[in-house]
XYZ file of C-alpha atoms in Angstrom:
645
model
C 115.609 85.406 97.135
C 114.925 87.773 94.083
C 118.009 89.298 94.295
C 121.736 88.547 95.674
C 122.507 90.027 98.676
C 125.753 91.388 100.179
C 127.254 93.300 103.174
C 127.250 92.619 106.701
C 123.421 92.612 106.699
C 122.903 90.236 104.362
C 122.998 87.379 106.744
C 119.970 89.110 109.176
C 118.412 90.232 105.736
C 118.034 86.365 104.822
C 117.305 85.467 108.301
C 114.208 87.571 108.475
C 113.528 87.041 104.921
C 113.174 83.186 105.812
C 111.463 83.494 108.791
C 108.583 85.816 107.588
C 108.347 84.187 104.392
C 109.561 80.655 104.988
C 106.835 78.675 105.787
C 104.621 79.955 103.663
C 106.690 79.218 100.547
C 106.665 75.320 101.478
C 103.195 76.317 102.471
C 102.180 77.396 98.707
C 104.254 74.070 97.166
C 103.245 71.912 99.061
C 99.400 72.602 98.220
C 100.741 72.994 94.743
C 101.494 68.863 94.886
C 98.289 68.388 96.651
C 96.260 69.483 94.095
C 98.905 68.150 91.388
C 96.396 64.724 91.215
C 93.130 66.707 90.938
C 94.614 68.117 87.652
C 95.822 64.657 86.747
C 92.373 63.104 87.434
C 90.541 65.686 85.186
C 93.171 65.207 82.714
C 93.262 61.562 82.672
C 89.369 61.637 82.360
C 89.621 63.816 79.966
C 92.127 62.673 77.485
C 90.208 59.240 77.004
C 86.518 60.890 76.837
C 84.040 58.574 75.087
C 80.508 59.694 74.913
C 79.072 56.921 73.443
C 79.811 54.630 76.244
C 80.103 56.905 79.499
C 80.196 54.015 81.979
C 83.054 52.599 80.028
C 84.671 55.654 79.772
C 84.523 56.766 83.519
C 85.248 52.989 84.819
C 88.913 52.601 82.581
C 89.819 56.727 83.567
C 89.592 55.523 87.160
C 91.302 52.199 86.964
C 93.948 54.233 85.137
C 94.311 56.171 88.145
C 95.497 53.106 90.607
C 98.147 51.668 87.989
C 101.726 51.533 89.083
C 102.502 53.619 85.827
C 100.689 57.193 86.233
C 101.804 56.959 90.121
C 105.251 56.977 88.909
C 104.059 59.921 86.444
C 102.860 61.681 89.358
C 106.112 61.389 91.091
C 107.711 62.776 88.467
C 105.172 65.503 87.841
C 105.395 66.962 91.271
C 109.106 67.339 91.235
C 108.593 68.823 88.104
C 106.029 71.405 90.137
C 108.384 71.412 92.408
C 111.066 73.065 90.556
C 108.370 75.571 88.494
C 107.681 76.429 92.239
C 111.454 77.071 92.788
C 111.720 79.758 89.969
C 108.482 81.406 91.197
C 110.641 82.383 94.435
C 113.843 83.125 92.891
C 112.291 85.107 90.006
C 109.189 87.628 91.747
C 109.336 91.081 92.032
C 107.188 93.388 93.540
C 108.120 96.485 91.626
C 107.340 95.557 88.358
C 109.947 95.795 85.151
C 108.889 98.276 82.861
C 111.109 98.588 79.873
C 110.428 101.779 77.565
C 111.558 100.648 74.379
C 111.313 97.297 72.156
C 114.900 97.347 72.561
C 115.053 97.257 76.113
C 112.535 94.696 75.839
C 114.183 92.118 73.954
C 116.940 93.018 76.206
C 114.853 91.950 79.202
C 114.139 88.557 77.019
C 117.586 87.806 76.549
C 119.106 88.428 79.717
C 121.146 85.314 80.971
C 119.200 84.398 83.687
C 115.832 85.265 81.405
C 117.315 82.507 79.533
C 117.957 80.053 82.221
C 114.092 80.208 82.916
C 113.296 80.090 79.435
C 115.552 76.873 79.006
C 114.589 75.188 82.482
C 110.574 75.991 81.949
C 111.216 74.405 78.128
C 112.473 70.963 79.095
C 109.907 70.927 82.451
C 107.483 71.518 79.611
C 109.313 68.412 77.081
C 109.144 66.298 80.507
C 105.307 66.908 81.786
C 104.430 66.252 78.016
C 106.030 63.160 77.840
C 104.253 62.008 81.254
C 100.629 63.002 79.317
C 101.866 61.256 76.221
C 102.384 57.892 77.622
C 99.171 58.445 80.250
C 96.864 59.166 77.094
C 97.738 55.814 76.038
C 97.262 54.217 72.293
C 99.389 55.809 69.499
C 100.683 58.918 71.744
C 102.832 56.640 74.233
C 106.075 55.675 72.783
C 109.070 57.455 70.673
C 110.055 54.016 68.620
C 107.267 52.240 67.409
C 107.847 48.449 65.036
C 107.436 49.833 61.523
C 104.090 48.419 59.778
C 104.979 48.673 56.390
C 105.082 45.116 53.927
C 108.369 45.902 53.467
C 109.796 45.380 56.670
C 107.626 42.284 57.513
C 108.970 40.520 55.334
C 112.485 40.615 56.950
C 113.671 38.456 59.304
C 114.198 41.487 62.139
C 111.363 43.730 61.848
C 112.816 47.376 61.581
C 111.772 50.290 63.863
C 110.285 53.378 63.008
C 110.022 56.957 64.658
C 106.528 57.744 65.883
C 106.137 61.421 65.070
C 102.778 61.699 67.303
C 105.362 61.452 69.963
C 107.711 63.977 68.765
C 105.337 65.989 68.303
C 103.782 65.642 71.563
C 107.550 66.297 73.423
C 107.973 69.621 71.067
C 104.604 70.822 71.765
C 105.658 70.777 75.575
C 108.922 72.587 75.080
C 107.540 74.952 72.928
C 104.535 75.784 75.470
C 106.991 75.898 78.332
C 109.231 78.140 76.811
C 106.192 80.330 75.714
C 105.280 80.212 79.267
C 108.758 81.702 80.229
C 108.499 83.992 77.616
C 104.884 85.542 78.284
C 106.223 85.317 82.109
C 108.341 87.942 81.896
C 107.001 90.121 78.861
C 103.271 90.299 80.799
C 105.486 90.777 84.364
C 103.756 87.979 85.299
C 106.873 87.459 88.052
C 105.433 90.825 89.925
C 103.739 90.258 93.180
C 100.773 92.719 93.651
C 99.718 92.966 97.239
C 95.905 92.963 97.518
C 94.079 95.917 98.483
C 91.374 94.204 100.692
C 92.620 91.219 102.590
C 90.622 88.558 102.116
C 91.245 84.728 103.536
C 93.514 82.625 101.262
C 90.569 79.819 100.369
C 88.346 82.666 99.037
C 91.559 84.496 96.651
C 92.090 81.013 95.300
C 88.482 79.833 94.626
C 88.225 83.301 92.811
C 91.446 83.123 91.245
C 90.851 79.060 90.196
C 87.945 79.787 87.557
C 90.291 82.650 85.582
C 93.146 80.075 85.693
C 90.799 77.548 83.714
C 89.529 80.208 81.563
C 93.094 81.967 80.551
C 94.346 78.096 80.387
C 92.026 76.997 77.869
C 92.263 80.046 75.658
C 96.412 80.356 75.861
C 97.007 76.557 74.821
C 94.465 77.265 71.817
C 96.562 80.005 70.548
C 99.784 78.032 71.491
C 98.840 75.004 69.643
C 98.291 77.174 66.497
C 101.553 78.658 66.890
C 103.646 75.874 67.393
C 101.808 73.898 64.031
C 102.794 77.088 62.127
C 106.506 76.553 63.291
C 106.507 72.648 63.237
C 104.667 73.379 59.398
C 108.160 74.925 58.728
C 110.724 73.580 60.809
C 109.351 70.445 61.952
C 111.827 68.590 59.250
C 114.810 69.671 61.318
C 114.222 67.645 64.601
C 112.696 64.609 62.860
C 115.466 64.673 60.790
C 117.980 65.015 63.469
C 116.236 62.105 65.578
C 115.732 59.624 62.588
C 119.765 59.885 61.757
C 121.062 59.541 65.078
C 118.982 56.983 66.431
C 118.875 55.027 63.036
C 115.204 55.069 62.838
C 112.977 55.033 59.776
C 110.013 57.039 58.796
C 106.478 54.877 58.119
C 104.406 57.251 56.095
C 101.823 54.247 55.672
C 100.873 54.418 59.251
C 100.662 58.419 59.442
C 100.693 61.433 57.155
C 104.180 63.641 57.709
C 103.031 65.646 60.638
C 104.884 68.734 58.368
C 102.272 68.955 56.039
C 98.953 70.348 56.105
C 96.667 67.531 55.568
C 99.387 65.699 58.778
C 98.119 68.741 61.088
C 94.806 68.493 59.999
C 94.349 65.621 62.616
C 91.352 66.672 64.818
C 92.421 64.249 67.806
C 95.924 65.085 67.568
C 95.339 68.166 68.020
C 92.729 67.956 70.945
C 94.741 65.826 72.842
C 98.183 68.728 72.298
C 95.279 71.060 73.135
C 94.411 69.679 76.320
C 98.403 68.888 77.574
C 98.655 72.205 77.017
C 95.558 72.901 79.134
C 97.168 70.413 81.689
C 100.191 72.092 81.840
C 99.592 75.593 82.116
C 96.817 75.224 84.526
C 99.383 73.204 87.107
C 102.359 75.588 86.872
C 99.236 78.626 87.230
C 98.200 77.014 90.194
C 101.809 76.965 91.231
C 102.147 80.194 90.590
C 99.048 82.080 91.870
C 99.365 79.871 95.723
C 102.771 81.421 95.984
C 101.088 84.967 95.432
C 98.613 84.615 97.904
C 100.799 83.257 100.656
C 103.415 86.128 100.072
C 101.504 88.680 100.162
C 98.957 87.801 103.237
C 99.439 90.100 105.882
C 102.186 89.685 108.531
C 101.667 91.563 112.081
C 105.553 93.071 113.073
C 105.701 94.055 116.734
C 105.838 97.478 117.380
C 108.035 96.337 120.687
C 109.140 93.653 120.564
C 108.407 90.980 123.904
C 111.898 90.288 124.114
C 115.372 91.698 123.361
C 116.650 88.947 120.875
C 113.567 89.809 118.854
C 114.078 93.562 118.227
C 115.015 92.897 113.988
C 111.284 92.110 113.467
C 109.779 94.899 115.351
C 107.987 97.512 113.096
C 110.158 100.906 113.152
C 113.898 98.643 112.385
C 112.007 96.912 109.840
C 111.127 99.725 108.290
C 114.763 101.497 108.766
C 116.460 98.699 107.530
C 117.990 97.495 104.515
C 115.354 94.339 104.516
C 114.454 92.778 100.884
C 111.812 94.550 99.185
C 108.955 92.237 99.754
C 109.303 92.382 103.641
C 109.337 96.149 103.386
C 106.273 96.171 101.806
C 104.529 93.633 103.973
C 105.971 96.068 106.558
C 104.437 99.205 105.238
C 101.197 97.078 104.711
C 100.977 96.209 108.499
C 101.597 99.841 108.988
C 98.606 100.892 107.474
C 96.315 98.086 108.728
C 97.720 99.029 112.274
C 96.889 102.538 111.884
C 93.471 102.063 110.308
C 92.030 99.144 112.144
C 94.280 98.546 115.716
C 93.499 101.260 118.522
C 95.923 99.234 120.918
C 98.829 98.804 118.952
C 98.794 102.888 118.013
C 99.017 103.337 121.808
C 102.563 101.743 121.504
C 103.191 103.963 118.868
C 102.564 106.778 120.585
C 104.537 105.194 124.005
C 107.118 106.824 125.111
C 110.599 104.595 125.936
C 111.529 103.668 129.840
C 113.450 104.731 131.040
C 114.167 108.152 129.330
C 110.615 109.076 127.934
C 111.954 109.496 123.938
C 109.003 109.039 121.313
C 111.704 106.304 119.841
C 108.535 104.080 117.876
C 106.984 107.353 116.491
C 110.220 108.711 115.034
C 111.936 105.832 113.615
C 108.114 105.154 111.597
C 107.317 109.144 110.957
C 111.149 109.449 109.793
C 111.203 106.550 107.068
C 107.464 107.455 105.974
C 108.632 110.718 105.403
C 111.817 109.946 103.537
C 109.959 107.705 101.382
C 107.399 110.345 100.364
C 110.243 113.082 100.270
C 112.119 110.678 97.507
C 108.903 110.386 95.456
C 108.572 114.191 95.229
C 112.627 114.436 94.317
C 111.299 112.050 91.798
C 108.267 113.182 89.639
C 110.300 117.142 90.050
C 113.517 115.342 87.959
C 111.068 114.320 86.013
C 109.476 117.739 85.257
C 112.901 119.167 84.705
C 113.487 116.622 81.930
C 110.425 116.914 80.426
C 110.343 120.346 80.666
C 114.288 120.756 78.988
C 113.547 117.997 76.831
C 117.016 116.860 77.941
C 118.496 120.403 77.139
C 120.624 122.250 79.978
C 119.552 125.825 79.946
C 122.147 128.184 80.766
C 120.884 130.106 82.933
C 121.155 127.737 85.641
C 124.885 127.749 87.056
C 126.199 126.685 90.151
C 129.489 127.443 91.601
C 131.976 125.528 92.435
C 132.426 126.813 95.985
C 128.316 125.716 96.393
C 128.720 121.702 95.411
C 131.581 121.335 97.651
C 129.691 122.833 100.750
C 128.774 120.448 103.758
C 127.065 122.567 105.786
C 124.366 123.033 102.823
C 123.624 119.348 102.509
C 121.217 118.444 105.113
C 120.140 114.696 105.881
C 116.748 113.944 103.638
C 116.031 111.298 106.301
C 115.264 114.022 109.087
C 111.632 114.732 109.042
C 112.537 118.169 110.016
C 114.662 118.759 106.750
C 114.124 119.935 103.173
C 112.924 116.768 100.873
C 115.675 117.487 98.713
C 118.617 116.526 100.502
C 121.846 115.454 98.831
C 121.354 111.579 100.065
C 118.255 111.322 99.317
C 118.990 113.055 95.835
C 121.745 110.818 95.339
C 119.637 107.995 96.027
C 117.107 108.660 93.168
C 120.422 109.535 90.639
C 121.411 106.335 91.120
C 117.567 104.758 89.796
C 117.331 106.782 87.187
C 120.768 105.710 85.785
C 119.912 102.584 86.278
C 116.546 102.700 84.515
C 116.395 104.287 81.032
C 112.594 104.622 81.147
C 112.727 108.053 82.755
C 114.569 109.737 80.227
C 116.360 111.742 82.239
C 119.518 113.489 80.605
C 122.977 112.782 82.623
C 124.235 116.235 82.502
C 124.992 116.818 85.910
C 123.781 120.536 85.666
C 120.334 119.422 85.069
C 120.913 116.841 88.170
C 122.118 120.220 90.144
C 118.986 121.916 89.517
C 116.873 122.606 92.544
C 113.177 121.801 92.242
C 111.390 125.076 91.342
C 108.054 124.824 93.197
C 106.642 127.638 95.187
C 107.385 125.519 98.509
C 111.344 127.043 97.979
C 112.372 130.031 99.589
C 114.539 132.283 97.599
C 117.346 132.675 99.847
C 117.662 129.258 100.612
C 120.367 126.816 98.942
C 119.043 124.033 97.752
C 121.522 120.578 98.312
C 123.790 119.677 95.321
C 126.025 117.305 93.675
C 129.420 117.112 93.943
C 130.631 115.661 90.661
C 133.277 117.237 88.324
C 131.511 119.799 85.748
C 132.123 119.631 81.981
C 132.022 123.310 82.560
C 134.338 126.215 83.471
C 133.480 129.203 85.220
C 134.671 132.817 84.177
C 134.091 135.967 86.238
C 133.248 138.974 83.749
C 133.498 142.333 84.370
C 129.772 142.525 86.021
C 131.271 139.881 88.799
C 128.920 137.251 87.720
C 130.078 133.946 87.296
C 129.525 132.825 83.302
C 129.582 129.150 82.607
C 132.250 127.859 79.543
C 131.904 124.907 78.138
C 135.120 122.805 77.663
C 136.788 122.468 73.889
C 136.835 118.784 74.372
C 133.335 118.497 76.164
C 131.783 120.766 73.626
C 132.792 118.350 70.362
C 131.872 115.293 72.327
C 128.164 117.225 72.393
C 128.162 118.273 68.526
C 129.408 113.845 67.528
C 126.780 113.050 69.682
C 123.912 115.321 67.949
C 125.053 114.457 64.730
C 125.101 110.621 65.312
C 121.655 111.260 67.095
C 120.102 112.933 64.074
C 121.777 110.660 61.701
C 120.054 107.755 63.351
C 116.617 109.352 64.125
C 116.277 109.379 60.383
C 116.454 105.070 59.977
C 112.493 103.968 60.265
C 113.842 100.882 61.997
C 116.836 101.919 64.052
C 114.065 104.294 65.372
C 111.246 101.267 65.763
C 113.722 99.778 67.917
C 114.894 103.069 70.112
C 111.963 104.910 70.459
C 110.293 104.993 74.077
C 107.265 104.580 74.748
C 105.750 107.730 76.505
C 103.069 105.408 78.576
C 105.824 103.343 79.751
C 107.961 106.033 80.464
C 105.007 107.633 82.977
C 104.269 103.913 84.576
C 107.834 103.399 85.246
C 107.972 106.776 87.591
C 105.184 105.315 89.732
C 106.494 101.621 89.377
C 106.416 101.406 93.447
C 103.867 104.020 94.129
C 101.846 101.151 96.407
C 104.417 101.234 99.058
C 104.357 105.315 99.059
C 100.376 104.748 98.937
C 100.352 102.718 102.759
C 103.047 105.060 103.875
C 100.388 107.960 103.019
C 97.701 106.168 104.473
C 99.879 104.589 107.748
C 101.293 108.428 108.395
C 97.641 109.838 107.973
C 95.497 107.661 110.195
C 97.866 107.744 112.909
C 98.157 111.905 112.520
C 94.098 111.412 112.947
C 94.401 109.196 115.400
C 96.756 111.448 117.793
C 93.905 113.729 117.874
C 91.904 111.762 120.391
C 94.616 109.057 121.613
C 98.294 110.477 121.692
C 98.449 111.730 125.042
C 102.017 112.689 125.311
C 101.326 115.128 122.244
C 104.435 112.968 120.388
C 103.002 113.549 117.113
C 102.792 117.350 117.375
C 106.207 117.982 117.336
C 106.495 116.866 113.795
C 103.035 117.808 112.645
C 104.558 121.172 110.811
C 106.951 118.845 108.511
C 104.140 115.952 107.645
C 102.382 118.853 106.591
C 105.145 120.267 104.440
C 105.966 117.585 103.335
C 102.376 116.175 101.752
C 101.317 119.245 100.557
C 105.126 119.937 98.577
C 104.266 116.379 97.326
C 100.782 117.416 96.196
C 101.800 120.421 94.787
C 104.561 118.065 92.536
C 102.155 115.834 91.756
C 99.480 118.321 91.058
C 102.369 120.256 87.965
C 103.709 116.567 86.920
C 99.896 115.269 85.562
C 99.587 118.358 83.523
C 102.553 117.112 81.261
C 101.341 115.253 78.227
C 100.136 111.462 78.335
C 100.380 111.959 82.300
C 96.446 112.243 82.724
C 95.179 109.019 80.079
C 94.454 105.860 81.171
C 95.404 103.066 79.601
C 92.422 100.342 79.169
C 91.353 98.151 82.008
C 91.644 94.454 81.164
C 88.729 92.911 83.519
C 88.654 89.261 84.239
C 92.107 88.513 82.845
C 94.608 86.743 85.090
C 97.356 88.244 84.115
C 97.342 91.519 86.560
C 98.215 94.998 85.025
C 96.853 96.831 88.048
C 100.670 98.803 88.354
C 99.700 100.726 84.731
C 97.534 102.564 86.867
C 99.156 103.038 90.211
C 99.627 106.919 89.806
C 95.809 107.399 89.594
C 95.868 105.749 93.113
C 98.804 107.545 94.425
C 97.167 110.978 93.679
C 93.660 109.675 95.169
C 95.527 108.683 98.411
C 97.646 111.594 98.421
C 94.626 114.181 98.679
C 92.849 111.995 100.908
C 95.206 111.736 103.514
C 95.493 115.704 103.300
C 91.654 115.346 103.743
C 91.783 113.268 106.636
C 94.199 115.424 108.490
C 92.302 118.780 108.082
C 88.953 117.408 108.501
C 89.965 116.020 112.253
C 91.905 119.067 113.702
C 90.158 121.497 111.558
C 90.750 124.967 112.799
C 93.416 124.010 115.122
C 95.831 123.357 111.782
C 95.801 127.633 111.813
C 98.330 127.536 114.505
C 100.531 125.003 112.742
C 103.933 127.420 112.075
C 103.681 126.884 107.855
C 104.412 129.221 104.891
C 102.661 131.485 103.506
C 101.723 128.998 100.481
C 101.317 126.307 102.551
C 98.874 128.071 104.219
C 96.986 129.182 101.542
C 96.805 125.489 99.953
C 96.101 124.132 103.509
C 92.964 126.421 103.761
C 91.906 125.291 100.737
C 91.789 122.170 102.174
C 89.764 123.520 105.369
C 87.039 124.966 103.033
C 87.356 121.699 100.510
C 87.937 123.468 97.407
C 90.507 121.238 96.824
């Protein structure tokens, strides 16, 4: 739905992508049009408040309410909800866009199908202010209005006359829709963050609903002040553009030019823009934060599946698979409440298959968990290498020729019996980082080549490699050792490059544009730490758990490489928060709706990281002695015994 899919899975990718998530999207619109004439009540109520005669007041709001007119309005309102509902499914993510630059930002805003929203949310916005124009009644309701002037009266066919309140009303709803688009995607207000305790659906809302009136309330004030700054300046344009080509005229007897200051100075103008606003931010919110809550409530995945047609939505092929993003994480979410909370269905985790007696459940779930935490280490130790070069290639670090084109020295990173740094898997995390400029990672390929240089590496072992073409040339000298050349060609596209680098770096706005933003940079590393995070905690409870319950000793086998690889992890992530900004957090913003919870994720990730170390030494304790580890590991792991850690 986010994405396109394509391939030959792409058919059971949408099938299980429908049937997980399926209902509860009509689920979260079609409470969005339930509630669609609450919001119209209060508005309608609202909108024609008179103090001074509250029986009056309250009886005309609710005969308003049964007239054929605003039941039309509603109609029209709800497919209008409808469609905001629409581009809340095609448009959420749940790994967050973090762009590093202000470049990269505006690139993000004017992407074409950032536009597309922009342009669609703008005219829903024109269309549900019209609907509160003409159900506010009096002066607000129609476009062409019978000009009042002395002038015209005197004629024997009265002349029409453009009713700017109108305009200005229609305007004031495209501009807050497309302000809505625009803060949608700048404030990743499209990224879905899963909840960390699960609570029932009624009591997220009912928390969420007072927020929504709050942030509502406060983001049409500043809206309205923004948009009678740019009508102050611009309004001319579309009045202009309207008057000419619908022959209208202008009556500035009946109203001041709403392009002047003593025009916007009109208190009830301006409350009654103020509360459309109000009335149209807090339905497409409401929209918005139902389709949150119903896509990321928890979703049980058989671990066996009852029958054989069902075996796609069992728990290990889900997690194997090439499924969309958000049923991978509801995946890795069941995982952990399954190993934290369900004693029977870890007992079919632990099973062994009949007939043959494999540990097939265990491995599939142990193997992805693995290569998921293996890819995040491959990750932050790029990222050491490039902060530590500062995107130089050192020369002392050549690799020959005869090493990248080696099969036998590239094992599978999926195994959870291999090094984490296999050439897949390595691969893999190449291809993010290209894709993604907030790492900063050079694209030399020799810095890419570089094995990760922590002390869980033995020093006769060959770490996996690329096997793309080198800028480079290799020379034997006399000593027999192989000296690294750079190309004629190669070495004056490096020298253009450093010039045009340093000739730029010296413009104060090229630079204003270009530079990254080291925060960003660090967030965008741990941008989907929270499915690593349940894969820590799934993998750890059930490692505790096979202490007492695994009875066919199924998770022993592959105790010695969960070990290796959590504490290479911890050692990775232990070297990458000593680098500079790595270690401040950014401010908490408490009781805002929009949610900025992901600035923080690698706080989290390191918390759950050394906890699920805890939680495997504290339950087998002395027994971990006998694991077959090296001599590092076993130092750290005693630390962990002793918890100096």
């Amino acid at each position: 739905m986010a994405s396109a899919m394509s391939g030959p899975g792409a058919g059971g990718s949408r099938d299980i992508l429908w049937r997980v998530l399926g209902w509860r999207i009509v689920a979260s619109i079609v409470w969005s049009v339930v509630l669609l004439p609450v919001c119209t009540t209060v508005f309608i109520i609202f909108s024609s408040i008179d103090l001074f005669h509250p029986i009056q007041w309250l009886s005309d709001s609710f005969n308003d309410l049964y007239s054929s007119y605003v039941i039309f309005y509603l109609l029209m309102l709800s497919v209008v909800i409808i469609i905001i509902s629409v581009f809340n499914v095609e448009f959420y993510a749940v790994v967050p866009s973090i762009p590093c630059s202000r470049l990269a930002l505006i690139g993000k805003i004017l992407h074409p199908q950032q536009l597309l929203h922009s342009f669609v949310h703008a005219a829903m916005g024109m269309v549900m202010a019209w609907c509160a124009a003409v159900m506010t009644k009096g002066q607000y309701s129609f476009l062409v209005v019978p000009c009042t002037s002395s002038e015209s009266l005197d004629r024997p066919a009265a002349q029409t006359c453009l009713n700017e309140y109108h305009l200005f009303f229609l305007l004031a709803g495209a501009f807050m829709g497309y302000s809505y688009s625009l803060l949608y995607f700048v404030n990743n207000m499209n990224y879905v963050q899963f909840p960390i305790i699960q609570q029932y659906k009624f009591l997220r809302f009912r928390r969420s609903l007072l927020l929504i009136v709050k942030h509502s309330c406060m983001e049409s004030l500043f809206l309205v002040r923004n948009f009678c700054i740019v009508y102050y300046f611009l309004g001319y344009i579309p009045k202009a553009w309207i008057t000419t080509a619908m022959d209208l005229h202008t009556d500035e007897q009946f109203h001041r030019p709403l392009d002047t200051i003593s025009g916007l100075l009109n208190l009830s103008l301006l409350y009654h823009v103020w509360l459309c606003g109000v009335f149209l931010l807090m339905t497409w919110y409401i929209s918005w934060i139902l389709f949150k809550i119903y896509s990321t409530e928890a979703h049980v995945f058989p671990v066996q599946p009852p029958f054989a047609e069902e075996s796609d939505e069992c728990l290990p092929k889900v997690l194997n698979s090439n499924a969309p993003l958000i049923i991978k994480y509801l995946a890795f979410q069941d995982l952990m409440l399954l190993a934290q909370y369900s004693s029977s269905r870890r007992q079919e985790v632990f099973s062994l298959s009949q007939p043959g007696g494999h540990p097939h459940n265990w491995t599939a779930i142990s193997r992805e968990c693995l290569s998921l935490l293996n890819d995040m280490t491959q990750r932050l130790v790029l990222y050491q290498e490039a902060a530590a070069t500062n995107g130089r290639v050192s020369s002392s670090h050549s690799v020959e020729p005869k090493e990248l084109d080696s099969p036998a020295k590239t094992p599978d990173a999926r195994s959870p019996f291999g090094t984490p740094f296999g050439s897949s898997m390595v691969k893999r995390v190449a291809g993010i980082f290209d894709g993604n400029t907030c790492y900063g990672l050079p694209q030399s390929p020799q810095l890419i080549r570089r094995g990760p240089r922590l002390w869980t590496s033995v020093s006769g072992q060959q770490m996996p490699e690329f096997s793309n073409p080198s800028p480079y040339t290799f020379l034997n000298n006399a000593e027999g050792r192989t000296v690294r050349q750079p190309s004629v060609f190669y070495s004056w596209i490096e020298n253009k490059r450093e010039q045009i680098k340093n000739f730029l770096s010296k413009r104060v706005l090229i630079m204003y544009f270009f530079s990254k933003h080291p925060e960003a940079s660090i967030q965008a590393v741990f941008s989907d730490a929270q499915m690593h995070i349940w894969a820590l905690e799934g993998l750890s409870h059930l490692v505790a758990a096979s202490f007492t319950e695994d009875s066919f000793g199924v998770v022993q086998t592959t105790l010695p490489a969960i070990l290796n690889t959590l504490l290479t992890l911890q050692e990775a992530v232990d070297k990458y928060f000593k680098l500079p900004h790595a270690s401040s957090k950014p401010p908490r913003i408490s009781g805002s709706l929009v949610d900025t919870s992901y600035k923080t994720l690698r706080f989290a990730f390191r918390a759950s990281l050394k906890t699920a170390i805890y939680r495997i030494t504290t339950t087998f304790g002395e027994h971990l002695n006998a694991v077959q580890a090296s001599a590092e590991h076993q130092k750290r792991l005693q630390q962990f015994l002793e918890f100096k850690e």
